[in-house]
Tab-separated table of C-alpha atoms in Angstrom:
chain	number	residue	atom	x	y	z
X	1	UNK	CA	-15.576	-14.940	21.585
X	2	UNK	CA	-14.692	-11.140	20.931
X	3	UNK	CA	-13.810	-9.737	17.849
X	4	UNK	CA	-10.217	-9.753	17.100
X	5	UNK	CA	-7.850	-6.560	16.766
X	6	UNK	CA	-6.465	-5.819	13.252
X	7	UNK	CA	-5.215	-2.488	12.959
X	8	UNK	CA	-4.892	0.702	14.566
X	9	UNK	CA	-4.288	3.648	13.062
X	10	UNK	CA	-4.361	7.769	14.449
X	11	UNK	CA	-4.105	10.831	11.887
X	12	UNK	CA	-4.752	14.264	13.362
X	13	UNK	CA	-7.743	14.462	15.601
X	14	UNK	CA	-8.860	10.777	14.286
X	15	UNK	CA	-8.138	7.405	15.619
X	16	UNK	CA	-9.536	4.214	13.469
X	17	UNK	CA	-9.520	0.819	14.242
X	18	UNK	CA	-10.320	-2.584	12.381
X	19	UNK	CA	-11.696	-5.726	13.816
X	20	UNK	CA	-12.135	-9.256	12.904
X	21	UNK	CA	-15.356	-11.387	14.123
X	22	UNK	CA	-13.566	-14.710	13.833
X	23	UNK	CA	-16.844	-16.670	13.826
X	24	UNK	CA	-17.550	-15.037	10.175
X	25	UNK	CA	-14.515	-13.561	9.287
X	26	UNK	CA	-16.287	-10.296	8.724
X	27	UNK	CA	-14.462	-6.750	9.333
X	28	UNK	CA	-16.144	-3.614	11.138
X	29	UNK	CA	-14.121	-0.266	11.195
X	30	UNK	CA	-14.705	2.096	14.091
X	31	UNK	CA	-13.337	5.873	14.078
X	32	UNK	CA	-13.857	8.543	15.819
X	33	UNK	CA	-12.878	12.291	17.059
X	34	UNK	CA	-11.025	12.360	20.104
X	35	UNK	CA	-11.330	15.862	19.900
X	36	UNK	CA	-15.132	16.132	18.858
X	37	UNK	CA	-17.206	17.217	22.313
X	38	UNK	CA	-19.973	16.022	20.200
X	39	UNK	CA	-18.201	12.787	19.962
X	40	UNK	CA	-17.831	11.853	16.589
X	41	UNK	CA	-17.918	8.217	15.968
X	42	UNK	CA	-19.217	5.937	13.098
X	43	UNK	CA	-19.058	2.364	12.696
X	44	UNK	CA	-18.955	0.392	9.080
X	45	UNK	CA	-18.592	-3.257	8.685
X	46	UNK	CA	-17.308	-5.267	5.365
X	47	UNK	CA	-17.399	-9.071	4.132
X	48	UNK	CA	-13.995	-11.093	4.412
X	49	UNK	CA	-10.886	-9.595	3.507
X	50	UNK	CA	-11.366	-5.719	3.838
X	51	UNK	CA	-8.753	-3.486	4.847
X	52	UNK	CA	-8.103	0.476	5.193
X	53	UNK	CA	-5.884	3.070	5.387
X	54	UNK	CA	-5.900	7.106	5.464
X	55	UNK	CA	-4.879	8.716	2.293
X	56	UNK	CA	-5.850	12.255	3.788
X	57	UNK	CA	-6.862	13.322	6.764
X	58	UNK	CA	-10.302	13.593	5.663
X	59	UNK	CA	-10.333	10.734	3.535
X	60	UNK	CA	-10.749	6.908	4.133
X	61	UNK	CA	-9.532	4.139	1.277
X	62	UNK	CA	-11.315	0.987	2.015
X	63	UNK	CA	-10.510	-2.308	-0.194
X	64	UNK	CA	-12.911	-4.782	-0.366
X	65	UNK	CA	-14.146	-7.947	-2.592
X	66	UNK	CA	-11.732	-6.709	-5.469
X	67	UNK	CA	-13.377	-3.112	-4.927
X	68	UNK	CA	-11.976	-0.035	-3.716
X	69	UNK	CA	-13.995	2.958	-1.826
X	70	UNK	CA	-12.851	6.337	-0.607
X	71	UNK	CA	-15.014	7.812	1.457
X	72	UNK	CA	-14.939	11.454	2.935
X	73	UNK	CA	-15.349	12.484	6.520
X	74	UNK	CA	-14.993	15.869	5.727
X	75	UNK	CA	-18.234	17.027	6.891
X	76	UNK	CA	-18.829	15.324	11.050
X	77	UNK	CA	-22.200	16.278	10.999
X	78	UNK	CA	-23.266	13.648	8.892
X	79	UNK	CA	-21.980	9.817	8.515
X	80	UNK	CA	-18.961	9.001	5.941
X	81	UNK	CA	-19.577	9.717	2.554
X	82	UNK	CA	-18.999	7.581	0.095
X	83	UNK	CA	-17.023	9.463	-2.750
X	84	UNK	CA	-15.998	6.904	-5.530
X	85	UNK	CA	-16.193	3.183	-5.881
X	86	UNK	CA	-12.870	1.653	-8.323
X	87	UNK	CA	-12.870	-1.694	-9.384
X	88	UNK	CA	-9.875	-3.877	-9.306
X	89	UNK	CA	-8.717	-6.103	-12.935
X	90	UNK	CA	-11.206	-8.499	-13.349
X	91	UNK	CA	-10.208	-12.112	-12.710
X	92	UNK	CA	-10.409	-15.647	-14.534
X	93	UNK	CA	-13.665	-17.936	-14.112
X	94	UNK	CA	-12.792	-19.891	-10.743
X	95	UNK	CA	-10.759	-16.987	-9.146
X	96	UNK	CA	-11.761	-14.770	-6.725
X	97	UNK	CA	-9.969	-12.244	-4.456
X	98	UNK	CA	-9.626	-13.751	-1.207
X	99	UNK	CA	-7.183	-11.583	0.707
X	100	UNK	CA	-6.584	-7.950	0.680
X	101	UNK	CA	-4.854	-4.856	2.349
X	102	UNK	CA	-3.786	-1.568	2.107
X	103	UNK	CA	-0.798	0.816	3.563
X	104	UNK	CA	0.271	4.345	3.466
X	105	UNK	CA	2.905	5.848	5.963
X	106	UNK	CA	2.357	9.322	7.371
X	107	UNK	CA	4.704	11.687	6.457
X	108	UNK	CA	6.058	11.720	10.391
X	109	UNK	CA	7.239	15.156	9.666
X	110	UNK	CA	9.851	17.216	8.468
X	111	UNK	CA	12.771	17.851	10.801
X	112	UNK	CA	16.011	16.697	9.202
X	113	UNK	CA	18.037	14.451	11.189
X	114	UNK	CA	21.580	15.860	12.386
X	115	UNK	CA	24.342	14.054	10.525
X	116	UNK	CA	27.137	16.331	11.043
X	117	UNK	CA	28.395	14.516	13.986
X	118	UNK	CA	28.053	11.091	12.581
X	119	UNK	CA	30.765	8.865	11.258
X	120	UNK	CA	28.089	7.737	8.327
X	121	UNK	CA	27.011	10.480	5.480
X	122	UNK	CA	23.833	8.827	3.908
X	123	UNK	CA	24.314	8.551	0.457
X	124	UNK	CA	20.620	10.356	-0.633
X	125	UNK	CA	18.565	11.943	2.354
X	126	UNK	CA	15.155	10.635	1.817
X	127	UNK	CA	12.024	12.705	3.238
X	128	UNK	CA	8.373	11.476	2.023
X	129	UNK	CA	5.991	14.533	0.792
X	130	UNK	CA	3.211	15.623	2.798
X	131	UNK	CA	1.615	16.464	-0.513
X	132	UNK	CA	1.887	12.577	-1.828
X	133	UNK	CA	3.214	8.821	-1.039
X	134	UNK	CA	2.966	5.776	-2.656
X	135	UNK	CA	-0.116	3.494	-1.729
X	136	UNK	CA	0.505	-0.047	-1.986
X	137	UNK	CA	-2.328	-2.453	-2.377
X	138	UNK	CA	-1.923	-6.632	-1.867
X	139	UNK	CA	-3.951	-8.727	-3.039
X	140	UNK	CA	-4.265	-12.403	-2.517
X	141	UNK	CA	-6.298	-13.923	-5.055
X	142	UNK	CA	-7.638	-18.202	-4.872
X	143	UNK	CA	-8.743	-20.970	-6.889
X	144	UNK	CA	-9.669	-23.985	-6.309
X	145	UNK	CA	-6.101	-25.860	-7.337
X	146	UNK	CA	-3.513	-22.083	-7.116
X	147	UNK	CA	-3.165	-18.810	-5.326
X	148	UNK	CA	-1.061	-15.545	-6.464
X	149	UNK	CA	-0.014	-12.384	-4.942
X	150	UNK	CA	0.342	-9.112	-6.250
X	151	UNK	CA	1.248	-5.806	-5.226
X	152	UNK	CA	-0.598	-2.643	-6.618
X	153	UNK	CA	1.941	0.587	-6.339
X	154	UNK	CA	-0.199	3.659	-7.022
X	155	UNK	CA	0.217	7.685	-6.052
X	156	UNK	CA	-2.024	8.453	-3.417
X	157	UNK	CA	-2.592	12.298	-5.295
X	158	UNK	CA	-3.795	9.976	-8.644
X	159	UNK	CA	-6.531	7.959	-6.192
X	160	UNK	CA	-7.401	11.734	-4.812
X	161	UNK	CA	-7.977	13.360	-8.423
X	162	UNK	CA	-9.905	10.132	-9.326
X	163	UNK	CA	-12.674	11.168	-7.222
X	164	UNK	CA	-13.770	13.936	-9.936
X	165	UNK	CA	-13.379	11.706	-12.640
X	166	UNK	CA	-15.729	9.278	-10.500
X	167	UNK	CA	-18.251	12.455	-9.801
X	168	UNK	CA	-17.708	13.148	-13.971
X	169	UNK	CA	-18.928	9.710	-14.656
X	170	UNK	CA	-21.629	8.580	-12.262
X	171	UNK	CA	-22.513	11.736	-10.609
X	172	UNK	CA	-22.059	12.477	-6.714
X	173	UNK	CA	-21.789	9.871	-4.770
X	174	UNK	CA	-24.023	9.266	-0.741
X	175	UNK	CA	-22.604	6.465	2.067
X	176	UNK	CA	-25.589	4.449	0.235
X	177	UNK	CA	-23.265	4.439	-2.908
X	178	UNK	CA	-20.986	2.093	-0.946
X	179	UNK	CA	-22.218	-1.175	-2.238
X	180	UNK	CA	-23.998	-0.048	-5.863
X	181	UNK	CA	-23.052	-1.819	-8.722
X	182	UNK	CA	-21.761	1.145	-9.882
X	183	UNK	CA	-18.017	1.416	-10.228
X	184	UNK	CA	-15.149	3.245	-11.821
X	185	UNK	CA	-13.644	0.184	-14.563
X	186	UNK	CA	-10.008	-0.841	-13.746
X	187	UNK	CA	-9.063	0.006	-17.600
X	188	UNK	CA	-10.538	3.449	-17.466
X	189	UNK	CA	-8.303	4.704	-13.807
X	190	UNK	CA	-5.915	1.442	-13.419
X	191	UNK	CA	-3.171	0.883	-15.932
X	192	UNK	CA	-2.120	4.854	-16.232
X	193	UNK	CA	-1.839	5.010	-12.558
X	194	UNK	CA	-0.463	1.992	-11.122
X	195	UNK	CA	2.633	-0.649	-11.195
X	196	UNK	CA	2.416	-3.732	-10.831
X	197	UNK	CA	4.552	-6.065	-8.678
X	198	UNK	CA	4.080	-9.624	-9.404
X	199	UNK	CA	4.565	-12.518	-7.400
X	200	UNK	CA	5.928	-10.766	-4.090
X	201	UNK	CA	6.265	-13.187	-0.938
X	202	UNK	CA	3.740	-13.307	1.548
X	203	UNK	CA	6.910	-14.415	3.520
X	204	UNK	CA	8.534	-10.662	3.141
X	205	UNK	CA	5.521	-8.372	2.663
X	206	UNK	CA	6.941	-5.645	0.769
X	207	UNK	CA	7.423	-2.125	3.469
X	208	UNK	CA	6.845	1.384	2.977
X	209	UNK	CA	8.562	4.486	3.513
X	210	UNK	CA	7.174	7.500	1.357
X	211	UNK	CA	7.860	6.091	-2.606
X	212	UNK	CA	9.861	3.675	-1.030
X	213	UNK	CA	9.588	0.056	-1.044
X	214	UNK	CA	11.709	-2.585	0.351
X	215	UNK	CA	10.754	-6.526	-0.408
X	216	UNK	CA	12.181	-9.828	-2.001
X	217	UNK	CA	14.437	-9.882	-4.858
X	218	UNK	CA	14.347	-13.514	-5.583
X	219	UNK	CA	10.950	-14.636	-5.844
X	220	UNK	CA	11.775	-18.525	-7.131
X	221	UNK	CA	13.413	-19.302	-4.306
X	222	UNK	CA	12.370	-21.767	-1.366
X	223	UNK	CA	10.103	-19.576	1.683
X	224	UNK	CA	13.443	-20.347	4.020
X	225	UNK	CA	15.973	-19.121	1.794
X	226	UNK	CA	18.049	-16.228	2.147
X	227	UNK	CA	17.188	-13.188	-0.214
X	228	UNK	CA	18.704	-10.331	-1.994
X	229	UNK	CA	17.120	-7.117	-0.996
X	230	UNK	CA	14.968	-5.056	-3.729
X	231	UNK	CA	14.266	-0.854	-3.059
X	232	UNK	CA	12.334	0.869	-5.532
X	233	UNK	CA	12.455	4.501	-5.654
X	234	UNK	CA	8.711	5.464	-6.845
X	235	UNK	CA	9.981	9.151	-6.387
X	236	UNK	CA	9.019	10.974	-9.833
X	237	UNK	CA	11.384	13.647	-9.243
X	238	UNK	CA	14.070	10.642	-9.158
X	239	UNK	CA	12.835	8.744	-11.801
X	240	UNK	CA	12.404	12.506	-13.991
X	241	UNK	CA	15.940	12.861	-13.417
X	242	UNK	CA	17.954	9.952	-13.458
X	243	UNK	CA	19.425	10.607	-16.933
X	244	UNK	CA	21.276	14.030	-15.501
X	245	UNK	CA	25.210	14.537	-15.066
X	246	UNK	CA	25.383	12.714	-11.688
X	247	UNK	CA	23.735	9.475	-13.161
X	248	UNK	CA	27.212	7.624	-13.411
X	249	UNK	CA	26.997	7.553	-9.638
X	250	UNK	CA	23.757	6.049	-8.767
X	251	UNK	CA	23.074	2.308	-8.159
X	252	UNK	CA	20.749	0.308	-9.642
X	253	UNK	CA	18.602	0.506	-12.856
X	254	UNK	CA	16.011	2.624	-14.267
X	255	UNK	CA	12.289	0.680	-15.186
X	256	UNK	CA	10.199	3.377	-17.359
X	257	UNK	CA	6.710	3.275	-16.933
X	258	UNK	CA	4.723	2.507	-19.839
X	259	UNK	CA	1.491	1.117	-20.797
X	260	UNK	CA	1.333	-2.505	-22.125
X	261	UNK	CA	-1.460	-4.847	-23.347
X	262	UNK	CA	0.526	-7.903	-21.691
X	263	UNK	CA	-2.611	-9.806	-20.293
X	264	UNK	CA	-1.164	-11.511	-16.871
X	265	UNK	CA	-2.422	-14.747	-15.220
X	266	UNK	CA	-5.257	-15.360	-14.012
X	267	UNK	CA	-6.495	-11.392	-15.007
X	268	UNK	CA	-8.523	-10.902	-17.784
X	269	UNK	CA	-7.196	-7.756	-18.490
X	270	UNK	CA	-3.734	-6.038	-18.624
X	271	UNK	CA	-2.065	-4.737	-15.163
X	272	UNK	CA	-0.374	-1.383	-14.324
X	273	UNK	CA	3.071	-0.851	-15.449
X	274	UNK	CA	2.585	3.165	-15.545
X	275	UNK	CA	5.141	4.175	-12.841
X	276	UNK	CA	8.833	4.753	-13.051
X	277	UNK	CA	10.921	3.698	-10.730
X	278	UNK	CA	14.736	2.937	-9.669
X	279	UNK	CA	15.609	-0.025	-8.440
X	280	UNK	CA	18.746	-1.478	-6.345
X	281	UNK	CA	19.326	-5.345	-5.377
X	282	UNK	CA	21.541	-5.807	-3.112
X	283	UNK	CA	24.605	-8.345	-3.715
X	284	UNK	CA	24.221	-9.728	0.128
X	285	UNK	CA	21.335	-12.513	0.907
X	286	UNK	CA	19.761	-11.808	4.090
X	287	UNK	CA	17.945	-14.341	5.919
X	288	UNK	CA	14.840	-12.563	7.526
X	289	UNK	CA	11.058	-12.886	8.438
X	290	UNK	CA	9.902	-9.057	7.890
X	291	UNK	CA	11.812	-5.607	7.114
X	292	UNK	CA	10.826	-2.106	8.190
X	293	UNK	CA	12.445	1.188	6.778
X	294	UNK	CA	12.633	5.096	6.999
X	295	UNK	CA	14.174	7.396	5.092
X	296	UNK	CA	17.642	6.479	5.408
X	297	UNK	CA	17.809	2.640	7.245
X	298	UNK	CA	16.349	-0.701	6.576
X	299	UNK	CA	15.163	-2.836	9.710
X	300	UNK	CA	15.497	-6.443	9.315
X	301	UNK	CA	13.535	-8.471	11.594
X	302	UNK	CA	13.987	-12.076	11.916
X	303	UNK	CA	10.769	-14.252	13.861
X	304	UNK	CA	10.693	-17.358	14.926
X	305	UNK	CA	7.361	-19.333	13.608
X	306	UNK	CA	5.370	-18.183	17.300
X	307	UNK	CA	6.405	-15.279	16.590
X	308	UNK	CA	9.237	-14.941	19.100
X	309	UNK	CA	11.888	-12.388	17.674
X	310	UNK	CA	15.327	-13.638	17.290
X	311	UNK	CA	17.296	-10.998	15.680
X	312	UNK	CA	17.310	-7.350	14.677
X	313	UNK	CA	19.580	-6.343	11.510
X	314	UNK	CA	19.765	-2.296	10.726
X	315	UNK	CA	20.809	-1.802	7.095
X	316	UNK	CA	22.157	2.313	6.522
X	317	UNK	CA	22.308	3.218	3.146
């Protein structure tokens, strides 16, 4: 049997896919330069449960066994380097990380769309920063009797600048670094630069669009009930200035960021809660299997359980 397709992804000159062996459940990650005449091309494989995504064009986030590694392909004369290694909050006896991914969307550009002729006037144009987006990271972590999901919210330029502070540390790191024991602590980069979200759905995987998420609102609910929507605005310039003159007219509330010593279940030590954000629920339920979004329009995608789709929803806000 042939290894199973996971993900695809193309930035610039570089195309990067993941693949499955389903006999061990182990992941190899292939890339290379559809450009290069040289053809560059590099092949790195992971135990259960790794994922990837770009955070720069030169630079590869790969989360793995409650670890995270950036490496750099700056350089395609020589193989990846390994450039930091960040450890995720340590976990209870008995629990483990069993599941994890990562996501980014591209900034797909810059050209503003032409409203003028339309009936609908967006209420806030939206247009992610080619400069920085929110990374989310989901993890999926097991015991023996429970399971729990969580979703990691962190700004991709604070992973970036984390690479020094790695270097500071521990010194340069080679592609041999990958699997050292030596790794940046969660409370020394994790709680000043991430939010957590607790208890999201695997049913409605939260979705991405710059520093904006879209998910579940009503997490205690049955997994075929209808839900109220949630957005969060990550944007700091948002979150900076929500207390101006034109505050009376924005939805939603303000959550502050702020450090906290709150020790969550089943971590041994306390979770991010470092990033402001706005947030908006939405007074309809909607009864759907998955939601996409861009900067100015929720998809809402409802499957049937082979996967059939049934309906498409768009949301304009």
């Amino acid at each position: 049997m042939g290894n199973i397709l996971e993900k695809l992804q193309i930035i610039g000159d570089n195309v990067i896919l993941q693949c499955r062996d389903p006999m061990d459940e182990s992941t190899c990650v292939q890339m290379w330069d559809w450009k290069c005449r040289e053809g560059y091309e590099f092949l790195l494989s992971f135990d259960d449960g790794a994922d990837y995504s770009f955070i720069a064009e030169d630079r590869l986030l790969f989360i793995t066994e409650g670890t995270m590694i950036i490496y750099s392909i700056t350089n395609k004369l020589k193989p990846p380097q390994c450039t930091a290694r960040l450890s995720l909050p340590s976990l209870m006896d008995g629990w483990v990380y069993k599941e994890l991914s990562t996501s980014i969307n591209p900034s797909p550009g810059f050209v503003l769309p032409d409203f003028q002729e339309s009936s609908h006037q967006p209420s806030c144009l939206f247009h992610p920063s080619a400069d920085d987006q929110l990374v989310l990271i989901r993890i999926f972590v097991l015991s023996n009797y429970q399971s729990s999901t969580f979703v990691f919210c962190a700004r991709r330029s604070a992973i970036l600048q984390i690479e020094s502070l790695f270097a500071k540390i521990y010194g340069k790191a080679t592609l041999s670094d990958s699997r050292s024991p030596w790794s940046l602590p969660w409370a020394v980069w994790g709680p000043q630069n991430t939010s957590c979200l607790q208890g999201e759905l695997l049913r409605w995987p939260q979705s991405l669009y710059g520093f904006r998420t879209v998910g579940s609102a009503d997490e205690d609910l049955g997994h075929c009930s209808p839900r109220r929507l949630c957005i969060r605005d990550f944007n700091p310039h948002v979150a900076c200035n929500y207390g101006a003159e034109d505050a009376a007219e924005r939805h939603g509330r303000l959550v502050r960021g702020e450090l906290t010593t709150t020790i969550h279940y089943p971590f041994t030590e306390p979770l991010g809660s470092a990033l402001p954000y706005r947030e908006i629920v939405s007074e309809e339920l909607f009864d759907v299997t998955e939601t996409m979004m861009d900067e100015s329009r929720i998809l809402l995608l409802d499957s049937l359980r082979d996967a059939e789709l049934q309906t498409v929803d768009v949301l304009v806000f």
